[in-house]
Coordinates of N, CA and C in Angstrom, one line a residue:
X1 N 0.8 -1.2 0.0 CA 0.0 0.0 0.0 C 0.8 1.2 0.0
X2 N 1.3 1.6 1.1 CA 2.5 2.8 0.8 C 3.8 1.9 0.5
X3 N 4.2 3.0 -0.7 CA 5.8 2.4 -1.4 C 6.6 3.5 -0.5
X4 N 6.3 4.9 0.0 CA 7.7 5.4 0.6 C 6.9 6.1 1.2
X5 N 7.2 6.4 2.8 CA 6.8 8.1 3.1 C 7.8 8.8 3.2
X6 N 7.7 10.1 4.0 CA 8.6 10.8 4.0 C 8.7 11.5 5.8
X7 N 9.9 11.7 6.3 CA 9.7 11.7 7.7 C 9.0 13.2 8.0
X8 N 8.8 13.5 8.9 CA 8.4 15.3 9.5 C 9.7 15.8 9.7
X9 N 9.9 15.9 8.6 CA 11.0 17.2 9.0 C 10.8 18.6 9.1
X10 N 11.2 20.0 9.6 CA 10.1 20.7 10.0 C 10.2 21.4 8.6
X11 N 10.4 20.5 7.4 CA 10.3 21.4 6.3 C 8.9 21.0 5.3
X12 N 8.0 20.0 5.7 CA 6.7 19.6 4.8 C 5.9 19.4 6.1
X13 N 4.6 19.9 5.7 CA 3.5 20.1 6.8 C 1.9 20.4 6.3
X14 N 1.9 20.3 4.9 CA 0.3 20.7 4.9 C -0.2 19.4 4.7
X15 N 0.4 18.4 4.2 CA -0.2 17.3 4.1 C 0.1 16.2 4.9
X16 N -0.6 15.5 5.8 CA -0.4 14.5 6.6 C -1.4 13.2 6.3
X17 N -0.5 12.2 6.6 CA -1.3 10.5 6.6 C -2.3 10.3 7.6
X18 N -3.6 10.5 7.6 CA -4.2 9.9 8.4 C -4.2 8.5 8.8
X19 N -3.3 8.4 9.4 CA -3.2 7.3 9.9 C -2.9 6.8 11.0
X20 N -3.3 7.0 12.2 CA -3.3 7.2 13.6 C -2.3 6.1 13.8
X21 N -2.4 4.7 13.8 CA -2.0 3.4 13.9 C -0.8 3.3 13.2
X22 N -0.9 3.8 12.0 CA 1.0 3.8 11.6 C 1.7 5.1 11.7
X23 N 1.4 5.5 12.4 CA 2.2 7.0 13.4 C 2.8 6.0 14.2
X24 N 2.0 5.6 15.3 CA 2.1 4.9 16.2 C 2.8 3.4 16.2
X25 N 2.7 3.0 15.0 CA 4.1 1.6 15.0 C 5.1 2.2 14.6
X26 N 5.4 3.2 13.2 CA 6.7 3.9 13.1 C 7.2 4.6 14.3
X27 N 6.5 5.5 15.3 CA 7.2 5.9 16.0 C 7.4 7.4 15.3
X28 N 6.3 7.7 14.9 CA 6.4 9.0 13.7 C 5.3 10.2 14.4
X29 N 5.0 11.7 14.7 CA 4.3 12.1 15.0 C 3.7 12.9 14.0
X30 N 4.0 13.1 12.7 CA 3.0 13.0 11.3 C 3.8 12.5 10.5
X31 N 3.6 12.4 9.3 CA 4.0 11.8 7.7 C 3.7 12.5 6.8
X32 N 4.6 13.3 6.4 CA 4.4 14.2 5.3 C 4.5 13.5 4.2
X33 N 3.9 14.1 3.3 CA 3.6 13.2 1.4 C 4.4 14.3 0.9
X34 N 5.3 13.4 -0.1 CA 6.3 14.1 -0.8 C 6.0 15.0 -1.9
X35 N 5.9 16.5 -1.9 CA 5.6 17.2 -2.9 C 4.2 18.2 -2.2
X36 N 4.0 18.5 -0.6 CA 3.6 19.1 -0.1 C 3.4 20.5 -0.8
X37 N 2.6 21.1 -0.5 CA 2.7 22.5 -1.1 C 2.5 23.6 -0.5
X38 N 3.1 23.1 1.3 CA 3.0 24.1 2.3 C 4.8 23.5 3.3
X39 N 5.8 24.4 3.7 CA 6.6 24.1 4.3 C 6.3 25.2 5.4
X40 N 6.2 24.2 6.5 CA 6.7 25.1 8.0 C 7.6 25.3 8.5
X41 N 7.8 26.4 8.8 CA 8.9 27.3 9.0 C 8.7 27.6 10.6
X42 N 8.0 27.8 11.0 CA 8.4 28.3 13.0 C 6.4 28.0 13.3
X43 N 6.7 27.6 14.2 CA 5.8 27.0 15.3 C 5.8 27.2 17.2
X44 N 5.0 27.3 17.9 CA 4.9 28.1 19.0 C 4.8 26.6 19.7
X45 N 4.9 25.8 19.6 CA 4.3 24.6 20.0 C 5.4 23.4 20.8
X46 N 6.7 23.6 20.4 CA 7.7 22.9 20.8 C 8.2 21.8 20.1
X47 N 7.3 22.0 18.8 CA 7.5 20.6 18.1 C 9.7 21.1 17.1
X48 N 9.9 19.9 16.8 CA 11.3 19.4 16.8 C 11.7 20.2 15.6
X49 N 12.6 21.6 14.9 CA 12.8 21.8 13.7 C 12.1 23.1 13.2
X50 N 10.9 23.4 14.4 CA 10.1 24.4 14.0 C 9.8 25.7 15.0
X51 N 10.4 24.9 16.0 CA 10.4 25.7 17.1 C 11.7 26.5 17.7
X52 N 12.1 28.0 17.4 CA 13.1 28.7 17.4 C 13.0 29.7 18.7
X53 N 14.1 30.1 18.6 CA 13.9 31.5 20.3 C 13.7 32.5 19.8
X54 N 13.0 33.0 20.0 CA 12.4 34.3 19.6 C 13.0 35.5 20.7
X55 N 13.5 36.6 20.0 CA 13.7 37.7 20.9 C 12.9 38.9 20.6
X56 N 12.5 39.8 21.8 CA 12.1 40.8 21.4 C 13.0 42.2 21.6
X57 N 13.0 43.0 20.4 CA 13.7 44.2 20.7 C 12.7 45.9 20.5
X58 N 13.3 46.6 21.2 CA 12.5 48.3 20.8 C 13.3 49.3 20.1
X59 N 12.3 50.3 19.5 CA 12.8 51.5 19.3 C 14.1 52.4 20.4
X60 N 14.1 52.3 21.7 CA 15.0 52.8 22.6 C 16.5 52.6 22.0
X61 N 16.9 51.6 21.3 CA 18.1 51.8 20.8 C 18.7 52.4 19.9
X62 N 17.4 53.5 19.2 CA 17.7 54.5 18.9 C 17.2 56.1 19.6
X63 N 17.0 55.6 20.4 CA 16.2 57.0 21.2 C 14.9 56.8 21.4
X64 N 13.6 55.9 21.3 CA 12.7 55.5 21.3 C 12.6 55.4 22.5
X65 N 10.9 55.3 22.7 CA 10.4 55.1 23.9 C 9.4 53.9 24.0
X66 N 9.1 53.3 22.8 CA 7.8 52.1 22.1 C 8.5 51.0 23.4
X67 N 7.5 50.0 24.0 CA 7.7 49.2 24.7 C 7.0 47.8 24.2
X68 N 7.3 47.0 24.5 CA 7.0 45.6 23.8 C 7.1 44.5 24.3
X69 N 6.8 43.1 24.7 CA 7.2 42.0 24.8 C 7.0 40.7 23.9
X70 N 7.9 39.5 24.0 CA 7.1 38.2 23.4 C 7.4 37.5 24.1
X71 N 6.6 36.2 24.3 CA 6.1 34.9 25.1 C 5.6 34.0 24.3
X72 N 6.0 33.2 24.9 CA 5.3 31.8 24.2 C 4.5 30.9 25.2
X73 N 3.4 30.7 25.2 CA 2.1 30.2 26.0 C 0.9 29.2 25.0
X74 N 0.9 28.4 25.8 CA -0.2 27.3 25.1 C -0.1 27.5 23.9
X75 N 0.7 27.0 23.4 CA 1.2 26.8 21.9 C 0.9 28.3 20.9
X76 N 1.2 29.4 21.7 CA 0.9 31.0 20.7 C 2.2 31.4 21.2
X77 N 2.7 32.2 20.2 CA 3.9 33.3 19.9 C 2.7 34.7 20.5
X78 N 2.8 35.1 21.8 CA 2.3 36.6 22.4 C 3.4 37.3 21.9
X79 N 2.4 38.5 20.7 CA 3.6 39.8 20.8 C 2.6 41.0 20.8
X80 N 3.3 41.5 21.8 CA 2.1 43.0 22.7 C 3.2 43.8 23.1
X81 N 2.0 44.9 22.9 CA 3.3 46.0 23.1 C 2.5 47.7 22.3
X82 N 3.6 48.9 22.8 CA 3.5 50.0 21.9 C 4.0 50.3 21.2
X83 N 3.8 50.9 20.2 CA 4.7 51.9 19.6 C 3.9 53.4 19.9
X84 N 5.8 54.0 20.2 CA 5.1 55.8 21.1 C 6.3 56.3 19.3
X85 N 5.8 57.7 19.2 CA 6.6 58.5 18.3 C 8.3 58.2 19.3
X86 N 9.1 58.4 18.2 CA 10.7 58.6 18.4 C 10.8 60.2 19.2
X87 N 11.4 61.0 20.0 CA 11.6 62.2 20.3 C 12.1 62.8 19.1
X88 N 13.5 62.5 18.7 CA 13.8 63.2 17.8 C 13.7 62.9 16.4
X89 N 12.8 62.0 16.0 CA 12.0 61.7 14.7 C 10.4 62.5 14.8
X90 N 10.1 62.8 15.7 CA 8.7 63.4 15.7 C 7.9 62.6 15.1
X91 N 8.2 61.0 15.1 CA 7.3 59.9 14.2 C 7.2 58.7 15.1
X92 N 6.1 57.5 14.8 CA 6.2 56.7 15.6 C 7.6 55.7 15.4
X93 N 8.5 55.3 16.4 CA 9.1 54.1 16.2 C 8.9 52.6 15.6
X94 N 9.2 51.5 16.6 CA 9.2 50.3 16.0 C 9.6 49.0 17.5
X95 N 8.6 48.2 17.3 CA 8.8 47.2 18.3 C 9.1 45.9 17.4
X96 N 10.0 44.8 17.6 CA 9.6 44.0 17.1 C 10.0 42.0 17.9
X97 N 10.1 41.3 16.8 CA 10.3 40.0 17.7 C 10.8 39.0 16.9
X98 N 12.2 38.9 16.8 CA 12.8 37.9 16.1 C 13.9 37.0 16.4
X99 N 13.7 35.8 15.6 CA 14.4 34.4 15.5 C 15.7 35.0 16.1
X100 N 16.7 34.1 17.1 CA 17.6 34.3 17.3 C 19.0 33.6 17.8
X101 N 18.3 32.3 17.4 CA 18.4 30.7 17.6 C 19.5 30.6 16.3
X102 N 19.9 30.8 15.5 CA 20.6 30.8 14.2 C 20.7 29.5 13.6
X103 N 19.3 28.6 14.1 CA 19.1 27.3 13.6 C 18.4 27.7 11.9
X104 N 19.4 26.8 10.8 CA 18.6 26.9 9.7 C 16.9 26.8 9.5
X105 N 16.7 27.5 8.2 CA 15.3 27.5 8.1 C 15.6 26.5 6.6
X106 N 14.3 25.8 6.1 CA 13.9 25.2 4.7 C 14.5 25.8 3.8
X107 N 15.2 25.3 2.6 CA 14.5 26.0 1.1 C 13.2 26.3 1.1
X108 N 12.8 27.0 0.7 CA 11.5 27.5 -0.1 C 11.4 28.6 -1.2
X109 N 13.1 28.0 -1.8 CA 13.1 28.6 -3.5 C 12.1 28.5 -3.9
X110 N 11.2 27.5 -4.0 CA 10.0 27.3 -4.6 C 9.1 27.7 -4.8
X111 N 8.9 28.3 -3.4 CA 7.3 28.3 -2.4 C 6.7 30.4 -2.6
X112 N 5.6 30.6 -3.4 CA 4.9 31.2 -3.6 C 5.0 32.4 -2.6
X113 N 4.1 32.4 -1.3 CA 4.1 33.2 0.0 C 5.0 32.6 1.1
X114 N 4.5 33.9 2.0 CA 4.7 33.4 3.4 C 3.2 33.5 4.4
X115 N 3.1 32.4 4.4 CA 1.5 32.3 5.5 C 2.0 33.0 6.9
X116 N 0.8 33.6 7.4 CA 0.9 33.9 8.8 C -0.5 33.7 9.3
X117 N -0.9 32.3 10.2 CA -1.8 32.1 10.7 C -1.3 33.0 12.1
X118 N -2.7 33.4 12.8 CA -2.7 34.4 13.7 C -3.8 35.1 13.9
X119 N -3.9 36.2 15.2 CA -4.9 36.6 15.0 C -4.7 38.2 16.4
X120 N -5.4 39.2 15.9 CA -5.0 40.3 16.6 C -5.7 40.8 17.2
X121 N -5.8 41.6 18.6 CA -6.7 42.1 19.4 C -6.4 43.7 18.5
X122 N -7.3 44.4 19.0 CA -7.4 45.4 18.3 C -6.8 45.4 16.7
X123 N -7.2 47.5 16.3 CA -7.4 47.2 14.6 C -5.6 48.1 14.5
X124 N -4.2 47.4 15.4 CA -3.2 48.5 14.7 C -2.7 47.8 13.3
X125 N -2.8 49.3 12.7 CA -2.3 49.7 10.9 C -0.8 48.9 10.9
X126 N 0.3 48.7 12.2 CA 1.6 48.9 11.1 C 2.1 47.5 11.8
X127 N 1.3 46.5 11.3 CA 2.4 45.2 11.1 C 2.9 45.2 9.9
X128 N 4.4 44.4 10.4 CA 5.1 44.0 9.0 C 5.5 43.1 9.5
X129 N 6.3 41.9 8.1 CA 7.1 41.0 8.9 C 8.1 40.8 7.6
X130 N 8.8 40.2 8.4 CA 10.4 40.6 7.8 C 11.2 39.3 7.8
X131 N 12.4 39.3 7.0 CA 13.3 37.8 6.6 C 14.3 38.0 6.4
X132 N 15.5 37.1 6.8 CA 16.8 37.3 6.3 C 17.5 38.6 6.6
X133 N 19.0 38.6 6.1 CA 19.3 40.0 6.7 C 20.3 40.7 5.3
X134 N 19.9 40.7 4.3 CA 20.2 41.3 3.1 C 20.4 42.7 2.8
X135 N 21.1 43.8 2.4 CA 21.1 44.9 2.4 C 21.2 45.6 0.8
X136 N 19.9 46.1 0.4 CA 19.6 46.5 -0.8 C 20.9 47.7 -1.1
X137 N 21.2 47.3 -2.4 CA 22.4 48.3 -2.8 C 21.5 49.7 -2.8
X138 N 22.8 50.8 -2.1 CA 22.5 52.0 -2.1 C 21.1 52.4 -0.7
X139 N 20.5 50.9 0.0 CA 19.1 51.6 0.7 C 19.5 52.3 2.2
X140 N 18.7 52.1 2.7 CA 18.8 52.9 3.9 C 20.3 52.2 5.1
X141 N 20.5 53.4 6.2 CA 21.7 51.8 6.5 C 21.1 51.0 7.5
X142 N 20.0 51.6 7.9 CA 19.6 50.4 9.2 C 18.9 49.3 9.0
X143 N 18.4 49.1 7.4 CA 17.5 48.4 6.7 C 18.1 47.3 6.4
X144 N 18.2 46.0 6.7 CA 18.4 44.8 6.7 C 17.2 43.6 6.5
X145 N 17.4 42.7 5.6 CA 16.4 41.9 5.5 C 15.0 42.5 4.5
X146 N 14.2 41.3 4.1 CA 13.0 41.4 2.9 C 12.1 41.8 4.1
X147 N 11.5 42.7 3.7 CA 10.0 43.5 4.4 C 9.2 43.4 3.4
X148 N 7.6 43.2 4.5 CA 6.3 43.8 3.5 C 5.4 43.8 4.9
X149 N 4.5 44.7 4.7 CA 3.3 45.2 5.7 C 2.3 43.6 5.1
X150 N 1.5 43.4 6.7 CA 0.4 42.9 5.9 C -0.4 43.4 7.7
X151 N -1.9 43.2 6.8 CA -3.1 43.2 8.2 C -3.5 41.9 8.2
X152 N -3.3 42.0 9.9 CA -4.1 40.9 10.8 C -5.3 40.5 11.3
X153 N -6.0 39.6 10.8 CA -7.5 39.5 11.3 C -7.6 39.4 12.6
X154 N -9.1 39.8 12.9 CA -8.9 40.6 14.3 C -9.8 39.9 15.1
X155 N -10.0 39.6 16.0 CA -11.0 38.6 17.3 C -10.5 37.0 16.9
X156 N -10.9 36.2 15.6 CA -10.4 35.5 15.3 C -9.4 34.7 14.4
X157 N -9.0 33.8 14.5 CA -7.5 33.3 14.1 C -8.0 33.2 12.1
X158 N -7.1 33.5 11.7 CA -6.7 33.3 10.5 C -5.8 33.4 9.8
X159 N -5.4 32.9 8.7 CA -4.5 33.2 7.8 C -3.9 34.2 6.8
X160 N -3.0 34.7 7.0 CA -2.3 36.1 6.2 C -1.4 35.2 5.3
X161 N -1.9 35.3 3.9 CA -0.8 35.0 2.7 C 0.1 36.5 2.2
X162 N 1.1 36.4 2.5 CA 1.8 37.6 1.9 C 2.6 36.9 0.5
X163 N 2.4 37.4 -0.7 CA 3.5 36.8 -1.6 C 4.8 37.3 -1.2
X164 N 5.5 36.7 -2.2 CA 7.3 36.7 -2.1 C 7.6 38.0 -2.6
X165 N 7.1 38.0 -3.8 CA 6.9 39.8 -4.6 C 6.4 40.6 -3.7
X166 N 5.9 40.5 -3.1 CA 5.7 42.1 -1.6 C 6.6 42.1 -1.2
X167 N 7.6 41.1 -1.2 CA 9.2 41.6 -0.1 C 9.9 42.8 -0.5
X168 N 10.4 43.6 -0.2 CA 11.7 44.4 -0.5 C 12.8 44.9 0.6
X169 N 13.9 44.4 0.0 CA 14.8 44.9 1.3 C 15.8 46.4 1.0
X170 N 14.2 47.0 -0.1 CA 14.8 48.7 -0.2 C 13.4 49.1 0.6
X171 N 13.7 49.4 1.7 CA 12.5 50.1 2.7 C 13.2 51.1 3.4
X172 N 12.5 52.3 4.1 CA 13.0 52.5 5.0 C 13.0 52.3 6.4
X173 N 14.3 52.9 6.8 CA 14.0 52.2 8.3 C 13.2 53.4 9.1
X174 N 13.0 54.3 8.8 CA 12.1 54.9 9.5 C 11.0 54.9 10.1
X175 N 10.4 54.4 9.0 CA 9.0 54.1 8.9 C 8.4 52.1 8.4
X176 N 8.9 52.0 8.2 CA 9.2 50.2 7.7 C 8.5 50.7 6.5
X177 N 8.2 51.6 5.2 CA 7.2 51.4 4.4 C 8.3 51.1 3.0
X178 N 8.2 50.3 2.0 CA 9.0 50.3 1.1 C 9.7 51.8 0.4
X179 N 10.9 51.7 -0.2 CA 11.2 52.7 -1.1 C 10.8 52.3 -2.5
X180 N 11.7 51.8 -2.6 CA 11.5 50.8 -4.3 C 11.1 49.3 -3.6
X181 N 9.9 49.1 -4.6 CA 9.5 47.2 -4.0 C 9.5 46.2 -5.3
X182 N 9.9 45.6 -4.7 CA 10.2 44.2 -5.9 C 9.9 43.9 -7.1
X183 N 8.4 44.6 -7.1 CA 7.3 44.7 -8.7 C 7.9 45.8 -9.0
X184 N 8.5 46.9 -8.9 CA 9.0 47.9 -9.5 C 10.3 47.5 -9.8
X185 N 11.0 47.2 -9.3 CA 12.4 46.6 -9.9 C 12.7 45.5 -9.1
X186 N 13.5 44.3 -9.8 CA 13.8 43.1 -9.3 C 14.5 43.1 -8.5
X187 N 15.6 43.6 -8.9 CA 17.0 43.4 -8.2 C 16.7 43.6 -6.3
X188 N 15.6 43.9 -5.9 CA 14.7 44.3 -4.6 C 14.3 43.0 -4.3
X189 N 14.7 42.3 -5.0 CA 13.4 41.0 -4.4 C 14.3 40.4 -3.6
X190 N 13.8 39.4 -3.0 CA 14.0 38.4 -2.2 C 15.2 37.3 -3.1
X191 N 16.5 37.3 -2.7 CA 17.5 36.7 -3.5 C 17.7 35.5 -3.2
X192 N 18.1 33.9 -4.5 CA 18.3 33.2 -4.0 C 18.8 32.2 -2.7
X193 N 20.1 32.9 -2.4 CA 20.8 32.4 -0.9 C 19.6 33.0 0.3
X194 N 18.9 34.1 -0.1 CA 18.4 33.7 1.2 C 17.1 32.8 1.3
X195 N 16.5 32.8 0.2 CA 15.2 31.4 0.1 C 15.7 30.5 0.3
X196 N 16.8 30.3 0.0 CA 17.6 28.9 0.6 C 17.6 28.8 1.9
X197 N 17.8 29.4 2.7 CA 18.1 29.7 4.2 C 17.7 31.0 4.8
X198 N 16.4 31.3 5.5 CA 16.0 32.8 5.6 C 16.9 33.5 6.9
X199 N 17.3 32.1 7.3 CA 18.2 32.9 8.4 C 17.7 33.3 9.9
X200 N 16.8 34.1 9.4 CA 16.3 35.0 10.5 C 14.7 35.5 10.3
X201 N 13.4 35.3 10.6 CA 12.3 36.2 10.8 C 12.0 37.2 12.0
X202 N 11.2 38.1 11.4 CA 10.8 39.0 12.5 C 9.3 39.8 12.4
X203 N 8.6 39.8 13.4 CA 7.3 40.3 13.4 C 7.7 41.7 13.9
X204 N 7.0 42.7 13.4 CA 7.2 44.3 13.5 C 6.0 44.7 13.9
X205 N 5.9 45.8 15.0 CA 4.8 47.1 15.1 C 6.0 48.0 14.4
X206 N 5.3 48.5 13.7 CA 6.6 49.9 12.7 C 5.7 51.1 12.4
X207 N 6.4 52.5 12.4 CA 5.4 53.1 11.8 C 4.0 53.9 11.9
X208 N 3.6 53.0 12.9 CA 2.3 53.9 13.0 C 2.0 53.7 14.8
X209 N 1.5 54.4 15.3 CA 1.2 55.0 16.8 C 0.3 54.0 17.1
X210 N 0.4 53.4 18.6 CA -1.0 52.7 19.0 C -0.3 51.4 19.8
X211 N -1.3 51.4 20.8 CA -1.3 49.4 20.8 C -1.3 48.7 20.2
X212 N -0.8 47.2 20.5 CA -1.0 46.4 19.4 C -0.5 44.9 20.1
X213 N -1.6 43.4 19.7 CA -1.7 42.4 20.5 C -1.6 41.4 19.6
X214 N -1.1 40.5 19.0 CA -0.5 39.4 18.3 C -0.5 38.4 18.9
X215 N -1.1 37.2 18.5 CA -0.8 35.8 18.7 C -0.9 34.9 17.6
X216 N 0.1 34.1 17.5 CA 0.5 33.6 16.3 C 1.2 32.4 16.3
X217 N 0.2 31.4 15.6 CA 0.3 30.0 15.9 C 1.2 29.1 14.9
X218 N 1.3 29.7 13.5 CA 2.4 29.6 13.0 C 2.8 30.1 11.6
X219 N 3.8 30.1 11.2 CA 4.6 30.4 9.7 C 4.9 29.9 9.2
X220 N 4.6 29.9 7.5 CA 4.8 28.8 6.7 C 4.9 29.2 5.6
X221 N 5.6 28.6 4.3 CA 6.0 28.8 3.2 C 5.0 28.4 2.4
X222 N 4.0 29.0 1.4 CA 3.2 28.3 0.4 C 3.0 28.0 -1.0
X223 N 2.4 27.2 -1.9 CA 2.3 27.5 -3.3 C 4.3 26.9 -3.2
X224 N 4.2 26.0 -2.9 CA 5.8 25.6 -2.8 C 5.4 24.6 -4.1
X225 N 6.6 24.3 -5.2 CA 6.6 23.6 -6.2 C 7.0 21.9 -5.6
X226 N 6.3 20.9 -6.3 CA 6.6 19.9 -5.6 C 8.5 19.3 -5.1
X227 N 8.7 19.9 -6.0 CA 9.9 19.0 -5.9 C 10.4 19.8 -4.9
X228 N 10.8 20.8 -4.7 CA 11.1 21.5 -3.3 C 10.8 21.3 -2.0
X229 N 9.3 21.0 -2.2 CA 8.9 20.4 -0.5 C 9.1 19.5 -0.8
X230 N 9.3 18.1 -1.5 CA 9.7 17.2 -1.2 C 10.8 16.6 -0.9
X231 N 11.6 17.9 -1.7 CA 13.4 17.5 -1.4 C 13.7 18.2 0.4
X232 N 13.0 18.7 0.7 CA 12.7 18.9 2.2 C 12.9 18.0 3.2
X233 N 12.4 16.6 2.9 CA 12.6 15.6 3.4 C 12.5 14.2 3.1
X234 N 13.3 13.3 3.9 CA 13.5 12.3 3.6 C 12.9 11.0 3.0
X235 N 12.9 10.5 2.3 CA 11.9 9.0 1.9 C 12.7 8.4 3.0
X236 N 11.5 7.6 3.2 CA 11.9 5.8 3.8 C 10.8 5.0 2.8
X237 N 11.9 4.1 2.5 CA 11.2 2.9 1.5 C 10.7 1.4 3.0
X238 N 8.9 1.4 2.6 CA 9.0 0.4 3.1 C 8.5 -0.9 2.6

């Protein structure tokens, strides 16, 4: 009946074997099918490959006053916090919360978006989320890594697809809002070596004034081409 599965590595995850009883003789806690078209990337949950340390940092290290924290609780990434205006920017700063574990991430040359299942208390305007730490020729100097804004659905949990083409790692750092973005010129996009290994993610309050309450269950790569998530992980022939 099965000629090969493939193990959970934390790189295939939308498709799993229902199969309660051969989890449980392999000694397997899912089975991914080879050619998935969702790779997981970070999970709040403790599971093996997916689960990274997350730090949080503020605006104060440039003269900012925005205050912030993240936690991890019953399987959610908590990220809460303010952003207050900078004194000597007369604009709001930036809170944010990122990977710091320097454990590899997946290829996801492949893979279409970046999912962000999650869900937000109140309506604040300035999330973004961010990857890798790449520095656009000529951009800003504190700007590191692919940025793009996206909104959070609000009371309950759902999915945020951001494509890959929203990335740009010509933004400013002032404000997180792009300068030049990807669809306007390529050379902005998201570069091979880092879909190969993102390195690093980060969830942002940027930009705009207010409270803001985040819980987020996990991150994932989508619209991945088969052979990519499946070279993700291993066959076993049985």
């Amino acid at each position: 009946w099965l000629k090969s599965l493939s193990l959970p590595s934390p790189l295939c995850s939308s498709h799993t074997v229902p199969m309660a009883s051969m989890r449980r003789i392999l000694g397997l806690g899912s089975l991914c099918v080879a050619g998935a078209s969702e790779i997981m990337l970070a999970t709040f949950d403790g599971a093996r490959g997916t689960t990274h340390r997350w730090t949080e940092m503020n605006d104060p290290v440039m003269g900012g006053r925005s205050t912030g924290s993240f936690s991890v609780k019953e399987g959610l990434g908590i990220f809460d916090g303010e952003v207050v205006d900078v004194p000597f920017l007369h604009a709001p700063g930036f809170i944010q919360a990122r990977t710091t574990d320097r454990a590899p991430f997946p290829d996801i040359s492949g893979c279409k978006a970046i999912d962000l299942t999650l869900r937000a208390t109140g309506s604040f305007a300035g999330y973004r989320f961010s990857f890798g730490t790449a520095h656009a020729p000529g951009g800003k100097v504190h700007a590191f890594g692919y940025k793009a804004h996206f909104v959070a659905p609000e009371g309950e949990f759902g999915t945020v697809s951001i494509p890959i083409t929203d990335f740009t790692d010509y933004w400013d750092d002032a404000t997180g809002d792009p300068v030049v973005t990807c669809k306007a010129q390529e050379k902005y996009c998201p570069d091979a070596a880092t879909l190969r290994n993102l390195g690093t993610m980060a969830v942002w309050g940027e930009g705009v004034g207010g409270r803001l309450h985040l819980e987020l269950k996990s991150i994932a790569a989508s619209g991945c081409d088969a052979v990519d998530a499946s070279s993700a992980s291993a066959p076993i022939t049985i």
